[in-house]
């Protein structure tokens, strides 16, 4: 099995070696070509079009930016004058336009030292001038002209930056974009700009928008095949041949987002929880961005998003209205907003619309973060994946082998043990004994290392039934009812009828 | 010819309409100053670039964009600096020697001092410096100064400084234009993505610009549109039948080059995945183009310059027309009553909507419709419903 480290490379394209990276660039070729061809054919003596690649997290923006950088550097003609400048992840925190140019200058003097030595200092000479922000760019442009170079500025999360700069600076940037022929920007962005709730000057019109669509079935297969080792490729071939609908399910349920798809696929294929661990890390990394996204919404919308996210499955307007205690009409109006902001997606079912959180990865994040422990919602996403991926029989097999690894004392991630174990049990497909044994082993495994998690393990069905029986003997029917209701609330037993076990 | 939808076009990407350029040269030769008038995205900036790139033999041309300037002082400073720009000065060296020498000497005198201050360390009066410069140079060639986004600058000044300051700036401009010494040698061309006339009318200053010769930049005629679309497809390797071009233009109706570019861009994208064009491909291209909010949103935002009541009225007018496709003027009168808006203001708004390229009543004066089905559909989907 692969090591944690190598597995992580899959999800963070910037960390892969160039060779491995290029080998694995098998999808979105046509998007790359669209931009690259235009870079090749552009007339660099006049201001050019700029680009923004829009896609959810994990949709492949960073990958495309890296691919562009590499191919421009490899291209004989372009590399003579067009220098890629790639902003790193943290640089999206840049809040001022002049800081942006400073970052560019800094990059130039580090990466193209022979040509641009000292350019940042040259720029900063003007730092005390009144109109430093303007001079900043004109200085940079002068140097570029002098050296006969153009820049390809690659900025991930460009929306973060554009949203932060002040109105005057937006005007300055507009003016620069309109008049300067010194650079082309290619940005990556997770949101459509209409999500910025109050931009007034439409300066995004200088950008050509390129939307990353969900992967097709064939693309999904191609991607999964190329990412793993030989052993994994074989497994995929086997699945494609025998149960292709699984890949289709995976694709649909992840919205065809490459990274989410690969990650969940790995969680199924692997047994040791490395992939799961990676998932947790990535969820941690996206936390600030996702938090911002929620905070940006007005409270009513936050509440609706919360309701739908915790439900994981789609909800109708009526259901949302009931849960939020709002009027259906009011909910409808709000849903329109959410659709506009591309936060939810809707599906028409008869006359009704069913709403779902569009970005499934965001939904997973939301559940893992805000779903209560000891509550089905927290692991609901995984339950659904398991149910769609495995047959009931296979689920039981999986539970058994999972348990034997616990008993065996394999080195497993605690969060993984907790989440996977709970999810397996919530599938409702495990036999009474199998489920009970699983929970017992989970407790035994978790108690010494993480008492907190151990405490949150839900009771097995067998334990519940025993408890009910004791109450029955004591004739405490009211308590049985409460117990029954609490079980119903979690709907843990679609396959097994509780009542049949009650004497 | 590359497909460019958004950025102003230049060089070989510009589809030339010689008659427009001739209109402009006529006015320039007769000593007039020009206001380029057109709704958004019709091609004002591109036309200015065309002037910059093609009239340089006979004139000294400079393009200045002042949309980032928020004060009168900053405006003049910007103008001054653009004239002092190395590159601009460089273009003068063997064709406008007097100007070249003059600018060089000014540059020298300010070179040593960083904050651009003269000897007594008083900050420069850029307006004066600019005017003195224009008066004193005796160039062999006429100077064309193009001020793009001038209306935005005026708007910025109204917001940041005051109406009086904005008015004053307009007045000074008029004085400069009417100064013979300047006018003999200099031509001003103004443009902006918000109409200068309406900005100026809002502060009751129309009199300060009524000496300008307005040149309307019209949409393409059908023949131009067809030839342009054909050329754009050919040069981008898209094999397309003439009948499909006609079908595509039918989706646009109001042939501003931007819309043609927009659809060509989407067609190319689909073509890359499956090299074939037919009506259903064009339908999809239209649908995709309409999903790009950024290409249409300015139509909605433009209404924010109306009063609150006016905005609501204008929105409803447009939504009604977008729903019914064509609307009689008496129905619009009903809305006037409903919104309790003043007759005169309503009239003003309908006028603005026509003027800014939303709607027209040119077939039958009593019947209003959208200029382009593209905008109509967008409006119907995104604003009306
Ligand atoms: N002559 C032309 N040939 C080809 N395309 C053109 C031409 N003029 C304009 N366009 C198209 O229209 C778009 C907008 O052009 P431009 O920026 O010049 O318009 P504008 O009137 O200055 O707009 P704004 O009101 O936003 O300032 C360009 O991106 C291009 O797609
Ligand atoms: Mg313009």
XYZ file of C-alpha atoms and ligand atoms in Angstrom, chain A residues 49 174 178 201-202 205-206, chain B residues 1-17 20 38-50 63 67 148-149 191-194 217 220 228 232 256-262 298, ligand 1:
89
model
C -7.543 39.159 -22.648
C -9.247 48.188 -14.484
C -7.294 47.958 -20.214
C -17.787 48.245 -11.255
C -17.881 45.271 -13.535
C -15.375 41.939 -18.092
C -11.715 41.962 -19.026
C -8.026 37.861 -35.784
C -8.495 36.482 -32.301
C -11.854 36.171 -30.573
C -11.868 38.779 -27.845
C -14.970 39.358 -25.803
C -14.451 41.932 -23.121
C -11.047 43.501 -23.501
C -10.925 46.403 -25.943
C -9.643 45.192 -29.300
C -6.661 46.535 -31.113
C -4.541 46.012 -34.183
C -5.676 43.241 -36.456
C -8.411 42.288 -34.015
C -10.296 45.458 -34.795
C -12.964 45.209 -37.467
C -12.688 48.423 -39.340
C -15.626 50.490 -40.545
C -16.687 55.885 -39.011
C -22.477 54.735 -27.573
C -23.974 52.332 -25.083
C -21.641 50.151 -23.114
C -19.516 47.591 -24.898
C -20.191 48.916 -28.343
C -16.570 49.689 -29.018
C -15.689 53.216 -27.961
C -12.368 52.326 -26.418
C -11.464 50.095 -29.343
C -12.215 52.939 -31.691
C -9.935 55.216 -29.698
C -7.162 52.660 -30.025
C -7.816 52.575 -33.739
C -4.690 57.965 -25.305
C -11.054 56.295 -14.566
C -11.343 57.684 -22.100
C -13.562 57.157 -19.064
C -15.549 58.887 -24.176
C -16.655 56.812 -21.257
C -18.474 53.706 -20.334
C -21.094 55.743 -18.580
C -20.753 54.713 -32.611
C -22.808 47.057 -37.229
C -17.179 40.136 -39.438
C -13.900 35.660 -37.094
C -22.716 45.154 -31.613
C -19.394 43.432 -32.192
C -19.241 42.373 -28.567
C -22.241 40.075 -28.941
C -20.827 38.564 -32.101
C -17.556 37.918 -30.285
C -19.384 36.441 -27.343
C -23.734 45.901 -16.262
N -14.229 47.170 -34.149
C -14.353 46.066 -33.432
N -14.006 44.885 -33.986
C -14.154 43.760 -33.294
N -14.631 43.695 -32.053
C -14.989 44.824 -31.437
C -14.852 46.066 -32.084
N -15.280 47.031 -31.260
C -15.671 46.411 -30.123
N -15.500 45.080 -30.218
C -15.929 44.096 -29.196
O -16.601 44.788 -28.161
C -15.966 44.642 -26.912
C -15.980 45.952 -26.159
O -15.212 46.907 -26.824
P -14.749 48.249 -26.124
O -14.127 47.975 -24.828
O -13.973 49.012 -27.134
O -16.165 48.940 -25.882
P -16.496 50.279 -25.052
O -17.602 50.925 -25.785
O -15.294 51.071 -24.791
O -17.053 49.632 -23.725
P -17.262 50.364 -22.300
O -18.557 51.043 -22.399
O -17.297 49.204 -21.368
O -16.108 51.268 -22.084
C -14.595 44.104 -27.247
O -14.131 43.219 -26.271
C -14.860 43.337 -28.516
O -15.401 42.081 -28.201
